[in-house]
Amino acid sequence: MEALRYLNKYFWKYRYRFILGLLFIFISNVFGLYPPVYIGEVFNIISDALSEKTSSDGTVQSLVKNQLAYYAFLVLAFAACKGLFMFFMRQTIIVMSRMIEYDLKNEIYNHYQRLSISFYKRNKTGDLMNRISEDVSRVRMFLGPAILYTTNLIISISLIIPKMASISPKLTLYALSPLPILVIAIYKVSSVMNVKSEIVQRQLSKLSSISQETFSGIRVIKSYIQEDFAQNQFMDAAEDYKKKNLSLVKVNALFFPLMVLLIGLSTLFTIYIGGMEAIAGHIQVGDIATFVIYVNMLTWPVASLGWVTSIVQRAAASQERINEFMNEQPEIEDQTTGHSNIQGDIEFNKVSFTYPDTGIQALKKISFTLKQGETIGIIGKIGSGKSTLAELLCRINDPDSGTICIGGENIKNLNLNDLRNAMGYVPQESFLFSDSIYNNIAFGDQDCDADAVMNAAKKAGIYSNIKQFKKQFETIIGERGITLSGGQKQRLSIARALIRKPKFMLFDDCLSAVDTETEELILQNIKNQSESKSCIIISHRASSIKHADQIIVLKQGEIIEQGDHNTLMNMDEEYARIFKKQLVESKY
Ligand SMILES: Nc1ncnc2c1ncn2[C@@H]1O[C@H](COP(=O)(O)OP(=O)(O)O)[C@@H](O)[C@H]1O
Ligand SMILES: [Mg+2]
């Protein structure tokens, strides 16, 4: 229940709507209070008329008719008013719950975007999605229906029971006695139903992930002729789903008969005890009818109490899960208030970094300086820490010890957005959105024009490829479109980085699937674009970095060689070995 306090700010935001809703619930209940009394009156009139029948001559009959018409009109008018206000109450309370749902979803989504990459490594995507969809909709059930029914219950009880007691306290006691049993029974049944539907839900997501995996891996399945295996796997999961669903349906089927039985019992009690009381002359015949209607009016709200209790429990559990994420703080936060001018030399000073989840020390006391406008090449085996170094520079992670400075200022003290804006970072794994080629390039700079997109494509060496597609820049890529080759993807990612006109270029092995000549062309284009642009080129290919002003060779997180191409060749160690080996390979 504690967890639900988080929602108070939303109640406050929509307080007028909420209070209006409560008022409408009250009014609709007041309108519902009188018709049962009128119906009781009608019974009394008829019973009186029947006992006077012998002495009557027709005048009584027309009088009775008029009275009946009058009461019939009242019942109708009150029912219409009640209905109208019920409409209003749903319009306010349920609409409020939808508005809060919308706000909450946006709040969670915004918070997700602020969180650091490490958060996404710790938590599964499915979990993230569930909390923003499934859990939020459970919370909405609390905000809407649960609040609506609870208020309705409180108001109808506090209006109807005094009214009943004013007619006959004894009959009230008897008529209401089965209700507590009803509440407990319904609470038990809905708890069982919740547990079972939870199980069904889990099986359903298992089923969908099986089919999703099959569809995305369809090429492998077909080429290994494993269709039967996939089919059996799906069938087993579907069979399990069916069994679990049937077990839920059984409990579901019990729900309504149980309710009807208990309501019937109340009615039976009322008529029996009421009949005895009427015979004894303590109450009028019409009062029995009034009571039967009141009991029926109370049954639904009271029955919903059991249902509401389980909704609130589920909402509290869901909100707790949501809060867990909302309380996560981004590890990398902007400390600055104003903008920063990102310019100058990049300086690594004894930078070390260990991945907290694996304990792998990826970088050990790395120091180097990249002068403004110069190019540095970083080379090393897989796992030597090259990508880690790039991520530290973009502040995707922060170093454990040592400092990274740009223009003499520690990057921790620079405006984070400005820093990332200045960095033309092309990550090792290119990620493209299922969208047009144009939009994928323009993603780097939301308000660029078509010329800029074309220019970026030319510089990234992908323009001629795009021109060959039938729809050119409007070609859709990804799941619903064409599949690009690895090299095409890489060059598109580069175009996306270039369009932002960044001050620094940071290429993390993003030309590995491009042939050497194209690579050289692209690097030349980038160098030509601006003389003052500093470049960091990470590559496993010595040929791509041989023109760099400075080359660093990494091995197990340490710098083992440092200098320009000629120096390193003269040293005749690791770099020279890699270069010669790759030179020989490229000849074949
Ligand atoms: N997200 C991560 N969590 C834990 N360990 C990681 C992570 N990323 C990389 N590593 C480890 O850090 C080391 C350096 O990795 P990386 O910088 O990706 O090397 P490179 O880019 O040179 O191939 C490797 O041993 C790798 O296993
Ligand atoms: Mg890497």
Coordinates of C-alpha atoms and ligand atoms in Angstrom, one line a residue:
M1 CA 0.0 0.0 0.0
E2 CA 3.0 2.3 0.8
A3 CA 4.0 2.2 -2.9
L4 CA 0.7 3.7 -4.1
R5 CA 1.6 6.9 -2.3
Y6 CA 3.7 7.7 -5.3
L7 CA 0.4 8.5 -7.1
N8 CA -0.7 11.2 -4.7
K9 CA 0.9 13.9 -6.9
Y10 CA -1.3 12.8 -9.7
F11 CA -4.4 12.9 -7.5
W12 CA -3.4 16.4 -6.6
K13 CA -2.9 17.4 -10.2
Y14 CA -6.4 16.2 -11.1
R15 CA -8.0 17.1 -7.8
Y16 CA -10.9 19.1 -9.3
R17 CA -11.9 16.4 -11.6
F18 CA -11.6 13.9 -8.8
I19 CA -13.7 15.8 -6.4
L20 CA -16.3 16.4 -9.1
G21 CA -16.4 12.7 -9.7
L22 CA -17.0 11.9 -6.0
L23 CA -19.8 14.4 -6.0
F24 CA -21.4 12.7 -9.1
I25 CA -21.2 9.4 -7.3
F26 CA -23.0 10.9 -4.3
I27 CA -25.7 12.5 -6.5
S28 CA -26.3 9.3 -8.5
N29 CA -26.8 7.4 -5.3
V30 CA -29.2 9.9 -3.9
F31 CA -31.3 9.5 -7.0
G32 CA -31.2 5.7 -6.6
L33 CA -32.4 5.9 -3.0
Y34 CA -36.0 6.8 -3.6
P35 CA -37.4 4.5 -6.3
P36 CA -37.5 1.5 -4.0
V37 CA -39.6 3.5 -1.5
Y38 CA -42.0 4.5 -4.3
I39 CA -42.3 0.9 -5.5
G40 CA -43.1 -0.1 -1.9
E41 CA -45.8 2.6 -1.8
V42 CA -47.3 1.2 -5.0
F43 CA -47.5 -2.2 -3.3
N44 CA -49.2 -0.6 -0.3
I45 CA -51.7 1.2 -2.5
I46 CA -52.6 -2.0 -4.3
S47 CA -52.9 -4.0 -1.1
D48 CA -55.1 -1.2 0.4
A49 CA -57.2 -1.1 -2.7
L50 CA -57.7 -4.9 -2.6
S51 CA -59.0 -4.8 0.9
E52 CA -61.4 -2.0 0.1
K53 CA -62.6 -3.6 -3.1
T54 CA -66.0 -4.8 -1.7
S55 CA -67.1 -1.3 -0.8
S56 CA -65.8 0.4 -3.9
D57 CA -67.8 1.6 -6.9
G58 CA -65.2 2.7 -9.4
T59 CA -64.0 6.0 -7.9
V60 CA -61.4 4.2 -5.9
Q61 CA -60.2 2.3 -8.9
S62 CA -59.5 5.5 -11.0
L63 CA -57.9 7.1 -7.9
V64 CA -55.6 4.1 -7.7
K65 CA -54.8 4.3 -11.4
N66 CA -53.8 7.9 -11.0
Q67 CA -51.6 7.2 -8.1
L68 CA -49.9 4.4 -9.8
A69 CA -49.2 6.5 -12.9
Y70 CA -47.8 9.2 -10.6
Y71 CA -45.3 6.8 -8.9
A72 CA -44.4 5.1 -12.2
F73 CA -43.4 8.6 -13.5
L74 CA -41.3 9.3 -10.4
V75 CA -39.5 6.0 -10.6
L76 CA -38.7 6.6 -14.3
A77 CA -37.6 10.2 -13.7
F78 CA -35.3 9.2 -10.8
A79 CA -33.8 6.3 -12.8
A80 CA -33.1 8.7 -15.7
C81 CA -31.4 11.2 -13.3
K82 CA -29.4 8.4 -11.7
G83 CA -28.3 7.1 -15.1
L84 CA -27.2 10.6 -16.2
F85 CA -25.0 11.1 -13.1
M86 CA -23.6 7.6 -13.4
F87 CA -22.5 8.7 -16.9
F88 CA -20.9 11.8 -15.5
M89 CA -19.1 9.9 -12.7
R90 CA -17.6 7.5 -15.3
Q91 CA -16.7 10.5 -17.4
T92 CA -14.8 12.1 -14.6
I93 CA -13.2 9.2 -12.6
I94 CA -12.4 6.8 -15.4
V95 CA -11.2 9.6 -17.6
M96 CA -9.0 10.8 -14.8
S97 CA -7.5 7.3 -14.5
R98 CA -6.7 7.3 -18.2
M99 CA -5.1 10.7 -17.9
I100 CA -2.9 9.6 -15.0
E101 CA -2.0 6.4 -17.0
Y102 CA -0.8 8.7 -19.8
D103 CA 1.2 10.9 -17.5
L104 CA 2.7 7.9 -15.6
K105 CA 3.8 6.2 -18.9
N106 CA 5.4 9.4 -20.1
E107 CA 7.1 9.9 -16.7
I108 CA 8.5 6.3 -16.8
Y109 CA 9.6 6.6 -20.4
N110 CA 11.4 9.9 -19.8
H111 CA 13.1 8.4 -16.8
Y112 CA 14.2 5.4 -18.8
Q113 CA 15.9 7.6 -21.3
R114 CA 17.9 9.4 -18.6
L115 CA 19.3 6.2 -17.1
S116 CA 22.8 5.1 -17.9
I117 CA 23.8 2.2 -20.2
S118 CA 24.7 0.1 -17.2
F119 CA 21.0 0.1 -16.1
Y120 CA 20.1 -1.4 -19.5
K121 CA 22.8 -4.1 -19.0
R122 CA 21.4 -5.0 -15.6
N123 CA 17.7 -5.2 -16.7
K124 CA 16.1 -7.2 -19.4
T125 CA 14.2 -5.4 -22.2
G126 CA 11.1 -7.4 -21.5
D127 CA 11.1 -6.3 -17.9
L128 CA 11.4 -2.6 -19.0
M129 CA 8.5 -3.0 -21.4
N130 CA 6.3 -4.8 -18.9
R131 CA 6.7 -2.1 -16.3
I132 CA 5.6 0.6 -18.7
S133 CA 2.7 -1.4 -20.1
E134 CA 1.4 -4.2 -17.9
D135 CA 2.2 -2.7 -14.5
V136 CA 0.9 0.7 -15.5
S137 CA -2.4 -0.7 -16.6
R138 CA -2.8 -2.5 -13.3
V139 CA -2.2 0.7 -11.5
R140 CA -4.8 2.3 -13.7
M141 CA -7.3 -0.4 -12.6
F142 CA -6.7 1.0 -9.1
L143 CA -7.1 4.6 -10.1
G144 CA -10.3 4.1 -12.1
P145 CA -12.5 1.1 -11.2
A146 CA -11.2 0.4 -7.7
I147 CA -11.6 4.0 -6.5
L148 CA -15.0 4.3 -8.3
Y149 CA -16.4 1.1 -6.8
T150 CA -15.0 1.8 -3.3
T151 CA -16.5 5.3 -3.1
N152 CA -19.7 4.0 -4.6
L153 CA -19.8 1.3 -1.9
I154 CA -19.2 3.7 1.0
I155 CA -21.8 6.2 -0.2
S156 CA -24.5 3.6 -1.0
I157 CA -23.9 1.8 2.4
S158 CA -24.1 5.1 4.3
L159 CA -27.3 6.1 2.5
I160 CA -29.2 2.8 2.1
I161 CA -28.5 1.2 5.5
P162 CA -29.9 4.1 7.6
K163 CA -32.9 4.2 5.3
M164 CA -33.5 0.5 5.8
A165 CA -33.0 0.7 9.5
S166 CA -35.5 3.6 9.7
I167 CA -38.1 1.2 8.3
S168 CA -37.3 -1.9 10.3
P169 CA -34.0 -2.6 12.1
K170 CA -34.7 -6.3 12.6
L171 CA -35.4 -6.9 8.9
T172 CA -32.3 -4.9 8.0
L173 CA -30.2 -7.2 10.2
Y174 CA -31.6 -10.4 8.6
A175 CA -31.5 -9.1 5.0
L176 CA -27.8 -8.0 5.2
S177 CA -26.5 -11.1 7.1
P178 CA -25.4 -13.1 4.0
L179 CA -23.4 -10.1 2.7
P180 CA -20.2 -10.6 4.7
I181 CA -20.0 -14.2 3.4
L182 CA -20.4 -12.9 -0.1
V183 CA -17.4 -10.5 0.4
I184 CA -15.2 -13.2 1.7
A185 CA -16.2 -15.7 -0.9
I186 CA -15.6 -13.3 -3.7
Y187 CA -12.3 -12.2 -2.3
K188 CA -11.1 -15.8 -2.2
V189 CA -12.3 -16.6 -5.7
S190 CA -10.8 -13.5 -7.2
S191 CA -7.4 -14.1 -5.5
V192 CA -7.4 -17.6 -7.0
M193 CA -8.4 -16.1 -10.3
N194 CA -5.5 -13.6 -10.1
V195 CA -2.9 -16.2 -9.4
K196 CA -4.2 -18.3 -12.3
S197 CA -4.4 -15.5 -14.7
E198 CA -0.8 -14.5 -13.8
I199 CA 0.3 -18.0 -14.7
V200 CA -1.6 -17.8 -18.0
Q201 CA 0.0 -14.5 -18.7
R202 CA 3.4 -15.8 -18.2
Q203 CA 2.8 -18.8 -20.4
L204 CA 1.5 -16.5 -23.1
S205 CA 4.6 -14.4 -23.1
K206 CA 6.7 -17.6 -23.3
L207 CA 4.6 -18.7 -26.3
S208 CA 5.1 -15.3 -28.0
S209 CA 8.9 -15.4 -27.4
I210 CA 9.1 -18.9 -28.9
S211 CA 7.3 -17.8 -32.0
Q212 CA 9.3 -14.5 -32.2
E213 CA 12.5 -16.5 -32.0
T214 CA 11.3 -18.9 -34.7
F215 CA 10.4 -16.1 -37.1
S216 CA 13.7 -14.2 -36.6
G217 CA 15.7 -17.4 -36.9
I218 CA 13.7 -18.8 -39.8
R219 CA 16.7 -18.9 -42.1
V220 CA 18.7 -21.1 -39.8
I221 CA 15.7 -23.3 -39.0
K222 CA 15.0 -23.8 -42.7
S223 CA 18.6 -24.5 -43.7
Y224 CA 19.0 -27.0 -40.9
I225 CA 15.6 -28.5 -41.7
Q226 CA 14.4 -28.0 -38.1
E227 CA 10.8 -27.1 -38.9
D228 CA 9.5 -30.1 -37.1
F229 CA 11.5 -29.3 -34.0
A230 CA 10.2 -25.7 -34.0
Q231 CA 6.7 -27.0 -34.6
N232 CA 6.9 -29.4 -31.6
Q233 CA 8.4 -26.8 -29.4
F234 CA 5.5 -24.5 -30.2
M235 CA 2.9 -27.2 -29.8
D236 CA 4.1 -28.1 -26.4
A237 CA 4.0 -24.5 -25.2
A238 CA 0.6 -24.1 -26.7
E239 CA -0.7 -27.2 -25.0
D240 CA 0.6 -25.9 -21.7
Y241 CA -1.1 -22.6 -22.4
K242 CA -4.4 -24.4 -23.1
K243 CA -4.3 -26.4 -19.8
K244 CA -3.5 -23.3 -17.7
N245 CA -6.2 -21.3 -19.4
L246 CA -8.8 -24.1 -18.9
S247 CA -8.0 -24.1 -15.2
L248 CA -8.6 -20.4 -15.1
V249 CA -11.9 -20.7 -16.9
K250 CA -13.1 -23.3 -14.3
V251 CA -12.7 -20.8 -11.5
N252 CA -14.2 -18.1 -13.6
A253 CA -17.3 -20.2 -14.2
L254 CA -17.7 -20.6 -10.5
F255 CA -17.8 -16.8 -9.9
F256 CA -21.2 -15.9 -11.2
P257 CA -23.2 -18.8 -9.9
L258 CA -21.8 -18.2 -6.5
M259 CA -22.8 -14.6 -6.5
V260 CA -26.3 -15.3 -7.8
L261 CA -26.7 -18.0 -5.1
L262 CA -25.8 -15.6 -2.3
I263 CA -28.0 -12.8 -3.6
G264 CA -30.9 -15.2 -3.9
L265 CA -30.3 -16.2 -0.3
S266 CA -30.5 -12.6 0.8
T267 CA -33.8 -12.1 -1.1
L268 CA -35.2 -15.3 0.4
F269 CA -34.4 -14.2 3.9
T270 CA -35.9 -10.8 3.3
I271 CA -39.1 -12.2 2.0
Y272 CA -39.5 -14.8 4.7
I273 CA -38.7 -12.6 7.7
G274 CA -40.4 -9.6 6.0
G275 CA -43.6 -11.7 5.5
M276 CA -43.6 -12.7 9.2
E277 CA -43.2 -9.1 10.2
A278 CA -45.9 -7.9 7.9
I279 CA -48.3 -10.6 9.2
A280 CA -47.5 -9.5 12.8
G281 CA -48.3 -5.9 11.6
H282 CA -44.9 -4.5 12.3
I283 CA -44.3 -3.4 8.8
Q284 CA -46.3 -2.8 5.6
V285 CA -46.4 -5.2 2.6
G286 CA -44.7 -2.6 0.5
D287 CA -41.7 -2.5 2.8
I288 CA -40.8 -6.0 1.8
A289 CA -40.6 -4.9 -1.8
T290 CA -38.5 -1.9 -0.8
F291 CA -36.1 -4.1 1.1
V292 CA -35.7 -6.7 -1.7
I293 CA -34.7 -3.9 -4.0
Y294 CA -32.3 -2.3 -1.5
V295 CA -30.6 -5.6 -0.8
N296 CA -30.1 -6.1 -4.5
M297 CA -28.7 -2.6 -4.8
L298 CA -26.2 -3.2 -2.0
T299 CA -25.1 -6.6 -3.3
W300 CA -23.2 -5.5 -6.3
P301 CA -21.1 -2.8 -4.5
V302 CA -20.5 -5.2 -1.6
A303 CA -19.5 -8.0 -3.9
S304 CA -17.1 -5.7 -5.7
L305 CA -15.3 -5.2 -2.4
G306 CA -13.6 -8.6 -2.7
W307 CA -12.7 -7.8 -6.3
V308 CA -11.5 -4.3 -5.4
T309 CA -9.3 -5.7 -2.7
S310 CA -7.4 -7.9 -5.1
I311 CA -7.1 -5.0 -7.6
V312 CA -5.6 -2.8 -5.0
Q313 CA -3.1 -5.5 -4.0
R314 CA -2.1 -6.1 -7.6
A315 CA -1.8 -2.3 -8.2
A316 CA 0.4 -1.9 -5.1
A317 CA 2.7 -4.7 -6.2
S318 CA 2.9 -3.2 -9.7
Q319 CA 3.5 0.3 -8.4
E320 CA 6.3 -1.1 -6.2
R321 CA 8.0 -2.5 -9.3
I322 CA 7.6 0.8 -11.1
N323 CA 9.0 2.7 -8.1
E324 CA 12.0 0.4 -8.1
F325 CA 12.9 1.8 -11.5
M326 CA 11.9 5.3 -10.8
N327 CA 14.2 5.4 -7.8
E328 CA 17.2 4.4 -9.9
Q329 CA 19.5 7.3 -10.4
P330 CA 21.5 7.8 -13.6
E331 CA 25.1 7.1 -12.7
I332 CA 26.3 9.6 -15.2
E333 CA 24.8 12.9 -14.6
D334 CA 25.2 16.4 -15.8
Q335 CA 26.8 18.5 -13.1
T336 CA 26.8 21.7 -15.1
T337 CA 24.2 24.4 -15.5
G338 CA 25.4 26.4 -18.5
H339 CA 26.8 25.3 -21.9
S340 CA 30.4 24.3 -22.4
N341 CA 32.7 25.0 -25.3
I342 CA 34.1 21.7 -26.2
Q343 CA 37.4 22.4 -27.9
G344 CA 41.1 21.7 -27.6
D345 CA 43.4 18.8 -26.9
I346 CA 42.1 15.5 -25.6
E347 CA 44.1 14.3 -22.7
F348 CA 44.0 10.9 -21.0
N349 CA 45.8 10.8 -17.7
K350 CA 46.4 7.4 -16.0
V351 CA 42.8 6.3 -16.8
S352 CA 41.7 2.9 -15.4
F353 CA 38.4 1.3 -15.8
T354 CA 36.9 -2.0 -14.4
Y355 CA 33.5 -3.3 -15.5
P356 CA 31.6 -3.6 -12.2
D357 CA 29.5 -6.5 -13.2
T358 CA 32.3 -8.8 -14.4
G359 CA 35.2 -7.4 -12.5
I360 CA 37.3 -7.3 -15.7
Q361 CA 39.8 -4.5 -15.7
A362 CA 39.5 -3.3 -19.2
L363 CA 41.9 -0.3 -19.1
K364 CA 45.0 0.1 -17.0
K365 CA 46.6 3.6 -16.5
I366 CA 46.1 4.8 -20.0
S367 CA 47.8 8.1 -20.8
F368 CA 48.1 10.0 -24.1
T369 CA 47.4 13.4 -25.6
L370 CA 45.6 14.1 -28.8
K371 CA 46.4 17.6 -30.1
Q372 CA 43.6 19.5 -31.7
G373 CA 43.3 18.7 -35.4
E374 CA 45.5 15.6 -35.2
T375 CA 44.5 12.0 -35.7
I376 CA 45.2 9.1 -33.4
G377 CA 44.9 5.5 -34.4
I378 CA 44.3 2.8 -31.8
I379 CA 44.9 -0.8 -32.6
G380 CA 44.9 -4.0 -30.6
K381 CA 43.4 -7.5 -30.4
I382 CA 39.8 -8.2 -29.6
G383 CA 39.2 -7.5 -25.9
S384 CA 42.2 -5.2 -25.5
G385 CA 40.0 -2.4 -24.3
K386 CA 39.5 -0.2 -27.5
S387 CA 35.7 0.1 -27.3
T388 CA 35.9 0.7 -23.6
L389 CA 38.2 3.7 -24.2
A390 CA 35.8 5.1 -26.8
E391 CA 32.9 4.8 -24.3
L392 CA 34.8 6.6 -21.6
L393 CA 35.4 9.5 -23.9
C394 CA 31.6 9.9 -24.6
R395 CA 30.9 9.4 -20.9
I396 CA 28.9 6.2 -21.4
N397 CA 31.0 5.1 -18.5
D398 CA 33.1 7.1 -16.1
P399 CA 36.7 6.0 -15.3
D400 CA 37.4 4.5 -11.8
S401 CA 40.6 6.5 -11.5
G402 CA 42.5 9.0 -13.6
T403 CA 41.1 11.9 -15.6
I404 CA 40.0 12.6 -19.2
C405 CA 40.3 16.3 -20.1
I406 CA 39.3 18.2 -23.2
G407 CA 41.0 21.7 -23.5
G408 CA 42.3 21.3 -20.0
E409 CA 38.9 20.8 -18.5
N410 CA 37.8 17.4 -16.9
I411 CA 35.0 16.1 -19.0
K412 CA 33.0 15.4 -15.9
N413 CA 32.7 19.2 -15.5
L414 CA 31.5 19.7 -19.1
N415 CA 27.9 19.9 -20.1
L416 CA 27.0 16.3 -21.0
N417 CA 24.8 17.1 -24.0
D418 CA 27.4 19.5 -25.4
L419 CA 30.1 16.8 -25.0
R420 CA 28.1 14.1 -26.7
N421 CA 27.1 16.6 -29.4
A422 CA 30.7 17.4 -30.1
M423 CA 31.6 13.8 -30.4
G424 CA 31.0 12.2 -33.8
Y425 CA 30.9 8.7 -32.3
V426 CA 30.3 5.8 -34.5
P427 CA 30.0 2.7 -32.3
Q428 CA 31.3 -0.7 -33.2
E429 CA 27.9 -2.3 -33.7
S430 CA 25.9 -0.2 -36.1
F431 CA 22.3 0.1 -35.2
L432 CA 19.8 1.4 -37.7
F433 CA 16.1 2.1 -37.2
S434 CA 13.3 0.4 -39.3
D435 CA 12.8 3.6 -41.2
S436 CA 13.9 5.2 -44.5
I437 CA 17.5 5.7 -45.3
Y438 CA 16.9 9.4 -45.3
N439 CA 15.5 9.4 -41.8
N440 CA 18.3 7.2 -40.5
I441 CA 20.9 9.7 -41.7
A442 CA 18.9 12.7 -40.6
F443 CA 18.5 11.2 -37.1
G444 CA 21.9 12.7 -36.3
D445 CA 20.5 16.2 -36.8
Q446 CA 16.8 16.6 -36.6
D447 CA 16.7 19.9 -38.5
C448 CA 18.9 19.3 -41.4
D449 CA 17.9 19.6 -45.1
A450 CA 18.1 17.2 -48.0
D451 CA 21.4 18.6 -49.2
A452 CA 23.0 17.9 -45.9
V453 CA 21.8 14.4 -46.0
M454 CA 23.1 13.8 -49.5
N455 CA 26.4 15.4 -48.6
A456 CA 26.8 13.2 -45.5
A457 CA 26.0 10.2 -47.6
K458 CA 28.7 11.2 -50.2
K459 CA 31.3 11.7 -47.6
A460 CA 30.5 8.4 -46.0
G461 CA 31.0 6.7 -49.4
I462 CA 27.4 5.3 -49.5
Y463 CA 25.8 7.7 -52.0
S464 CA 26.4 5.5 -55.0
N465 CA 24.9 2.5 -53.2
I466 CA 21.8 4.5 -52.2
K467 CA 21.3 5.7 -55.8
Q468 CA 21.1 2.1 -57.0
F469 CA 18.1 1.4 -54.8
K470 CA 14.8 1.8 -56.6
K471 CA 13.4 4.3 -54.0
Q472 CA 16.9 5.8 -53.3
F473 CA 16.8 7.8 -50.1
E474 CA 13.2 6.7 -49.3
T475 CA 14.2 3.0 -49.2
I476 CA 13.0 1.5 -46.0
I477 CA 15.5 -0.6 -44.2
G478 CA 15.3 -3.1 -41.4
E479 CA 12.5 -5.6 -40.6
R480 CA 10.0 -4.4 -43.1
G481 CA 12.4 -3.3 -45.8
I482 CA 15.6 -4.3 -47.4
T483 CA 18.5 -5.8 -45.6
L484 CA 21.8 -3.9 -46.0
S485 CA 25.2 -5.5 -46.0
G486 CA 27.5 -5.1 -43.0
G487 CA 29.6 -2.5 -44.8
Q488 CA 26.6 -0.5 -46.0
K489 CA 25.2 -0.4 -42.5
Q490 CA 28.6 0.9 -41.2
R491 CA 28.8 3.6 -43.8
L492 CA 25.2 4.7 -43.1
S493 CA 26.1 5.0 -39.4
I494 CA 29.1 7.1 -40.4
A495 CA 26.8 9.4 -42.5
R496 CA 24.6 9.8 -39.5
A497 CA 27.5 10.9 -37.3
L498 CA 28.9 13.2 -40.0
I499 CA 25.7 15.1 -40.5
R500 CA 26.0 16.6 -37.1
K501 CA 29.3 18.3 -38.1
P502 CA 30.9 17.2 -34.8
K503 CA 34.2 18.7 -33.6
F504 CA 35.7 15.3 -32.9
M505 CA 35.4 12.0 -34.9
L506 CA 35.4 8.8 -32.9
F507 CA 35.3 5.7 -35.1
D508 CA 35.1 2.4 -33.2
D509 CA 36.2 -0.2 -35.7
C510 CA 33.3 1.0 -37.9
L511 CA 34.9 0.3 -41.2
S512 CA 35.8 -3.3 -40.6
A513 CA 33.3 -4.5 -43.2
V514 CA 34.4 -2.0 -45.8
D515 CA 37.2 -2.7 -48.3
T516 CA 40.5 -1.0 -47.8
E517 CA 40.2 1.4 -50.7
T518 CA 36.7 2.7 -49.8
E519 CA 37.9 3.0 -46.2
E520 CA 40.8 5.2 -47.3
L521 CA 38.5 7.3 -49.3
I522 CA 36.1 7.9 -46.5
L523 CA 38.9 8.7 -44.0
Q524 CA 40.3 11.2 -46.6
N525 CA 36.9 12.8 -47.0
I526 CA 36.5 13.3 -43.3
K527 CA 40.0 14.7 -43.0
N528 CA 39.3 17.2 -45.8
Q529 CA 36.0 18.3 -44.3
S530 CA 37.8 20.3 -41.7
E531 CA 41.5 20.6 -40.9
S532 CA 40.9 21.3 -37.3
K533 CA 39.0 18.2 -36.6
S534 CA 40.5 15.7 -34.2
C535 CA 40.0 12.1 -35.1
I536 CA 40.2 8.9 -33.0
I537 CA 40.2 5.9 -35.3
I538 CA 40.0 2.5 -33.7
S539 CA 40.7 -0.3 -36.0
H540 CA 42.0 -3.8 -36.0
R541 CA 43.5 -3.1 -39.5
A542 CA 46.9 -1.5 -39.5
S543 CA 46.4 0.0 -43.0
S544 CA 43.5 2.2 -41.8
I545 CA 45.6 4.0 -39.2
K546 CA 49.0 4.1 -40.8
H547 CA 48.6 7.8 -41.7
A548 CA 47.6 8.8 -38.2
D549 CA 49.8 11.4 -36.4
Q550 CA 50.1 9.0 -33.5
I551 CA 49.4 5.3 -33.1
I552 CA 48.7 3.5 -29.8
V553 CA 48.9 -0.3 -29.5
L554 CA 46.7 -1.7 -26.8
K555 CA 47.2 -5.1 -25.2
Q556 CA 45.0 -6.3 -22.3
G557 CA 44.1 -2.8 -21.3
E558 CA 47.6 -1.4 -21.4
I559 CA 49.5 0.7 -23.9
I560 CA 52.4 -1.4 -25.2
E561 CA 53.6 0.8 -28.0
Q562 CA 53.1 4.5 -28.9
G563 CA 54.4 6.7 -31.8
D564 CA 53.8 7.3 -35.5
H565 CA 53.9 4.6 -38.2
N566 CA 57.6 5.0 -39.0
T567 CA 58.7 4.9 -35.3
L568 CA 56.6 1.8 -34.6
M569 CA 57.9 0.1 -37.8
N570 CA 61.4 0.8 -36.7
M571 CA 60.7 -0.6 -33.3
D572 CA 59.8 -3.8 -35.1
E573 CA 57.6 -5.2 -32.4
E574 CA 53.8 -5.8 -32.1
Y575 CA 52.6 -3.0 -34.6
A576 CA 55.2 -3.9 -37.2
R577 CA 54.3 -7.6 -36.8
I578 CA 50.5 -6.8 -37.4
F579 CA 51.3 -4.5 -40.3
K580 CA 53.5 -6.9 -42.1
K581 CA 51.1 -9.8 -41.6
Q582 CA 48.2 -7.8 -42.9
L583 CA 50.2 -6.6 -45.8
V584 CA 50.9 -10.1 -46.9
E585 CA 47.2 -11.1 -46.4
S586 CA 46.0 -8.2 -48.5
K587 CA 48.1 -9.4 -51.4
Y588 CA 46.1 -12.6 -51.8
Ligands
LIG1 N1 29.7 -4.4 -20.8 C1 30.7 -5.1 -20.4 N2 30.6 -5.7 -19.2 C2 31.6 -6.4 -18.7 N3 32.8 -6.6 -19.3 C3 33.0 -6.0 -20.6 C4 31.9 -5.2 -21.1 N4 32.3 -4.8 -22.3 C5 33.6 -5.3 -22.5 N5 34.0 -6.0 -21.4 C6 35.3 -6.6 -21.2 O1 36.3 -5.6 -21.2 C7 37.4 -6.0 -22.0 C8 37.6 -5.0 -23.1 O2 36.6 -5.0 -24.0 P1 36.4 -4.0 -25.2 O3 36.7 -2.6 -24.8 O4 35.1 -4.2 -25.9 O5 37.6 -4.5 -26.2 P2 37.8 -4.3 -27.7 O6 36.9 -3.2 -28.2 O7 39.3 -3.9 -27.8 O8 37.5 -5.6 -28.4 C9 37.1 -7.4 -22.5 O9 37.8 -8.3 -21.7 C10 35.6 -7.5 -22.4 O10 35.3 -8.9 -22.1
MG2 MG 35.5 -3.3 -29.6

